[in-house]
Amino acid sequence: MFEVARYEGERRLVLGATIAAAASFYGAMFVALSPAFTDFDVEAIFANFPRQFTEGLGVTALDTLAGLLAVELFQVGWVLVLGLYLAYSAASMIAGEVESGRMDTLLAAPISRSRLVREEFLSLLVPILAVNVVTPIVLYVGSVVIGDPLVVANLVVLHALAVPYLLCCGAVGFAASAFLRDESLARYASMGALLVAFLVETLLIGTDYEVLGVIAPMNYFDPTEILVEGTFDFAGGAILLAAAAALVLAGQWRFERVDVR
């Protein structure tokens, strides 16, 4: 059981370690810089900024370590960059394997198509878990060193809820990879879909069209609410897991019915 997931997961170990190291370094940099932000009068600076900017990006708490990390590390790094990267990476799982001819070799093994692609998708957990296990340890140790320790419960829940969010982003790329035969097209389509979702969620706040944000994965994962306010949206995490499962099942259904040659 899980031979494919284990094999593909081992191939992603270096990638996971690299992402975790880069995210930890980036986060540690903001921890070190945070004392310089405490003198900011954030409310005065952003008083005349559009609501979409202050609420959409959660910049109202930049004068605290938790607020600075929520905006600079998690809103940008986790919600946007990591989400887009996982969609980009997952978009190669089927379309890329078919284009390279490697899928023919994989299908020669005594394993069903559905199990093959399902376990390929599960291998995404390696970089996702690596970055969400290593980074909070580095952030907490750094916060203790500068004398402004982060709230452990908030940090743990944030990274726990980041897992379904990132899985959902990866599932967008996975579904695109199954429905679009061209690898490049699948990558562009999945990244474009997430970018549009991010803009819809951010720019429509406070407008009559705010309700459209329910289609965006970002609507169910708000690092600022978790890290700064200590508000946990576990229902949002469940919705993201359900969306990820639905996208993977749709991609699996599609792959079982197409000719890979």
Tab-separated table of N, CA and C in Angstrom, residues 146-209:
chain	number	residue	atom	x	y	z
A	146	ILE	N	14.005	37.408	20.936
A	146	ILE	CA	13.863	38.874	20.947
A	146	ILE	C	12.973	39.348	22.097
A	147	GLY	N	12.494	38.403	22.937
A	147	GLY	CA	11.700	38.783	24.098
A	147	GLY	C	10.248	39.093	23.804
A	148	ASP	N	9.716	38.599	22.703
A	148	ASP	CA	8.304	38.845	22.350
A	148	ASP	C	7.693	37.533	21.869
A	149	PRO	N	7.558	36.545	22.791
A	149	PRO	CA	7.128	35.201	22.359
A	149	PRO	C	5.733	35.186	21.739
A	150	LEU	N	5.633	34.465	20.642
A	150	LEU	CA	4.331	34.293	19.979
A	150	LEU	C	3.440	33.368	20.813
A	151	VAL	N	2.137	33.487	20.634
A	151	VAL	CA	1.194	32.594	21.322
A	151	VAL	C	1.263	31.224	20.639
A	152	VAL	N	1.691	30.218	21.399
A	152	VAL	CA	1.930	28.889	20.824
A	152	VAL	C	0.663	28.324	20.174
A	153	ALA	N	-0.473	28.451	20.874
A	153	ALA	CA	-1.720	27.877	20.338
A	153	ALA	C	-2.076	28.505	18.991
A	154	ASN	N	-1.919	29.840	18.880
A	154	ASN	CA	-2.228	30.508	17.614
A	154	ASN	C	-1.311	30.018	16.497
A	155	LEU	N	-0.027	29.873	16.837
A	155	LEU	CA	0.954	29.448	15.834
A	155	LEU	C	0.672	28.018	15.358
A	156	VAL	N	0.351	27.142	16.314
A	156	VAL	CA	0.073	25.738	15.968
A	156	VAL	C	-1.185	25.626	15.102
A	157	VAL	N	-2.246	26.335	15.493
A	157	VAL	CA	-3.500	26.259	14.722
A	157	VAL	C	-3.312	26.853	13.335
A	158	LEU	N	-2.563	27.949	13.250
A	158	LEU	CA	-2.330	28.560	11.936
A	158	LEU	C	-1.695	27.556	10.970
A	159	HIS	N	-0.650	26.874	11.439
A	159	HIS	CA	0.032	25.928	10.541
A	159	HIS	C	-0.793	24.667	10.317
A	160	ALA	N	-1.633	24.309	11.289
A	160	ALA	CA	-2.519	23.161	11.074
A	160	ALA	C	-3.559	23.485	10.002
A	161	LEU	N	-4.123	24.698	10.057
A	161	LEU	CA	-5.136	25.085	9.065
A	161	LEU	C	-4.511	25.437	7.718
A	162	ALA	N	-3.193	25.687	7.705
A	162	ALA	CA	-2.514	25.946	6.426
A	162	ALA	C	-2.460	24.678	5.572
A	163	VAL	N	-2.480	23.502	6.231
A	163	VAL	CA	-2.386	22.235	5.483
A	163	VAL	C	-3.591	22.049	4.542
A	164	PRO	N	-4.849	22.133	5.025
A	164	PRO	CA	-5.969	22.016	4.075
A	164	PRO	C	-5.992	23.116	3.034
A	165	TYR	N	-5.558	24.334	3.406
A	165	TYR	CA	-5.521	25.416	2.414
A	165	TYR	C	-4.552	25.069	1.270
A	166	LEU	N	-3.344	24.626	1.626
A	166	LEU	CA	-2.351	24.312	0.600
A	166	LEU	C	-2.746	23.066	-0.196
A	167	LEU	N	-3.384	22.096	0.467
A	167	LEU	CA	-3.886	20.927	-0.273
A	167	LEU	C	-4.933	21.346	-1.301
A	168	CYS	N	-5.781	22.300	-0.921
A	168	CYS	CA	-6.809	22.773	-1.849
A	168	CYS	C	-6.160	23.452	-3.062
A	169	CYS	N	-5.125	24.266	-2.804
A	169	CYS	CA	-4.413	24.904	-3.928
A	169	CYS	C	-3.777	23.844	-4.828
A	170	GLY	N	-3.164	22.825	-4.217
A	170	GLY	CA	-2.576	21.755	-5.019
A	170	GLY	C	-3.635	21.000	-5.810
A	171	ALA	N	-4.813	20.839	-5.205
A	171	ALA	CA	-5.892	20.125	-5.893
A	171	ALA	C	-6.382	20.895	-7.122
A	172	VAL	N	-6.306	22.229	-7.070
A	172	VAL	CA	-6.669	23.022	-8.251
A	172	VAL	C	-5.738	22.672	-9.420
A	173	GLY	N	-4.432	22.607	-9.137
A	173	GLY	CA	-3.467	22.233	-10.177
A	173	GLY	C	-3.650	20.794	-10.626
A	174	PHE	N	-3.950	19.902	-9.683
A	174	PHE	CA	-4.152	18.489	-10.012
A	174	PHE	C	-5.342	18.317	-10.962
A	175	ALA	N	-6.448	18.994	-10.656
A	175	ALA	CA	-7.629	18.891	-11.519
A	175	ALA	C	-7.339	19.469	-12.903
A	176	ALA	N	-6.623	20.592	-12.939
A	176	ALA	CA	-6.263	21.181	-14.239
A	176	ALA	C	-5.397	20.217	-15.031
A	177	SER	N	-4.515	19.510	-14.344
A	177	SER	CA	-3.624	18.555	-15.007
A	177	SER	C	-4.390	17.383	-15.606
A	178	ALA	N	-5.512	17.025	-14.976
A	178	ALA	CA	-6.313	15.903	-15.476
A	178	ALA	C	-7.207	16.317	-16.638
A	179	PHE	N	-7.725	17.536	-16.591
A	179	PHE	CA	-8.684	17.962	-17.615
A	179	PHE	C	-8.009	18.615	-18.821
A	180	LEU	N	-6.778	19.116	-18.662
A	180	LEU	CA	-6.065	19.753	-19.770
A	180	LEU	C	-4.879	18.872	-20.152
A	181	ARG	N	-4.773	18.499	-21.386
A	181	ARG	CA	-3.733	17.544	-21.802
A	181	ARG	C	-2.360	18.191	-21.904
A	182	ASP	N	-2.318	19.519	-21.986
A	182	ASP	CA	-1.047	20.225	-22.145
A	182	ASP	C	-0.532	20.690	-20.772
A	183	GLU	N	0.715	20.310	-20.430
A	183	GLU	CA	1.261	20.626	-19.111
A	183	GLU	C	1.356	22.132	-18.866
A	184	SER	N	1.850	22.870	-19.853
A	184	SER	CA	1.989	24.322	-19.681
A	184	SER	C	0.627	24.974	-19.500
A	185	LEU	N	-0.341	24.536	-20.287
A	185	LEU	CA	-1.686	25.098	-20.177
A	185	LEU	C	-2.285	24.811	-18.803
A	186	ALA	N	-2.051	23.604	-18.299
A	186	ALA	CA	-2.562	23.242	-16.965
A	186	ALA	C	-1.932	24.121	-15.885
A	187	ARG	N	-0.643	24.392	-16.034
A	187	ARG	CA	0.038	25.252	-15.049
A	187	ARG	C	-0.525	26.673	-15.083
A	188	TYR	N	-0.633	27.230	-16.296
A	188	TYR	CA	-1.132	28.606	-16.409
A	188	TYR	C	-2.582	28.703	-15.920
A	189	ALA	N	-3.383	27.702	-16.262
A	189	ALA	CA	-4.804	27.736	-15.884
A	189	ALA	C	-4.982	27.668	-14.371
A	190	SER	N	-4.225	26.797	-13.720
A	190	SER	CA	-4.383	26.651	-12.265
A	190	SER	C	-3.875	27.883	-11.532
A	191	MET	N	-2.735	28.422	-11.966
A	191	MET	CA	-2.213	29.630	-11.320
A	191	MET	C	-3.120	30.824	-11.593
A	192	GLY	N	-3.649	30.904	-12.807
A	192	GLY	CA	-4.564	31.990	-13.136
A	192	GLY	C	-5.833	31.921	-12.309
A	193	ALA	N	-6.349	30.714	-12.115
A	193	ALA	CA	-7.568	30.552	-11.312
A	193	ALA	C	-7.352	31.019	-9.878
A	194	LEU	N	-6.195	30.671	-9.301
A	194	LEU	CA	-5.926	31.086	-7.919
A	194	LEU	C	-5.682	32.586	-7.817
A	195	LEU	N	-5.015	33.156	-8.816
A	195	LEU	CA	-4.785	34.604	-8.798
A	195	LEU	C	-6.112	35.366	-8.877
A	196	VAL	N	-7.000	34.906	-9.752
A	196	VAL	CA	-8.315	35.539	-9.864
A	196	VAL	C	-9.074	35.397	-8.545
A	197	ALA	N	-9.005	34.212	-7.938
A	197	ALA	CA	-9.686	34.000	-6.651
A	197	ALA	C	-9.136	34.942	-5.587
A	198	PHE	N	-7.818	35.133	-5.576
A	198	PHE	CA	-7.185	36.040	-4.601
A	198	PHE	C	-7.659	37.475	-4.812
A	199	LEU	N	-7.723	37.905	-6.056
A	199	LEU	CA	-8.177	39.269	-6.356
A	199	LEU	C	-9.646	39.455	-5.995
A	200	VAL	N	-10.453	38.438	-6.282
A	200	VAL	CA	-11.878	38.517	-5.948
A	200	VAL	C	-12.051	38.636	-4.435
A	201	GLU	N	-11.327	37.812	-3.687
A	201	GLU	CA	-11.427	37.825	-2.229
A	201	GLU	C	-10.930	39.145	-1.636
A	202	THR	N	-9.872	39.717	-2.245
A	202	THR	CA	-9.252	40.920	-1.679
A	202	THR	C	-9.945	42.205	-2.115
A	203	LEU	N	-10.233	42.340	-3.398
A	203	LEU	CA	-10.712	43.611	-3.935
A	203	LEU	C	-12.203	43.842	-3.752
A	204	LEU	N	-12.966	42.778	-3.506
A	204	LEU	CA	-14.416	42.951	-3.402
A	204	LEU	C	-14.915	43.125	-1.970
A	205	ILE	N	-13.956	43.184	-0.999
A	205	ILE	CA	-14.355	43.382	0.400
A	205	ILE	C	-15.078	44.729	0.546
A	206	GLY	N	-16.235	44.723	1.194
A	206	GLY	CA	-16.977	45.958	1.429
A	206	GLY	C	-17.819	46.417	0.253
A	207	THR	N	-17.871	45.611	-0.825
A	207	THR	CA	-18.689	45.968	-1.975
A	207	THR	C	-19.926	45.064	-2.020
A	208	ASP	N	-20.813	45.371	-2.963
A	208	ASP	CA	-22.021	44.551	-3.115
A	208	ASP	C	-21.701	43.149	-3.615
A	209	TYR	N	-20.493	42.978	-4.132
A	209	TYR	CA	-20.102	41.677	-4.699
A	209	TYR	C	-19.205	40.875	-3.750
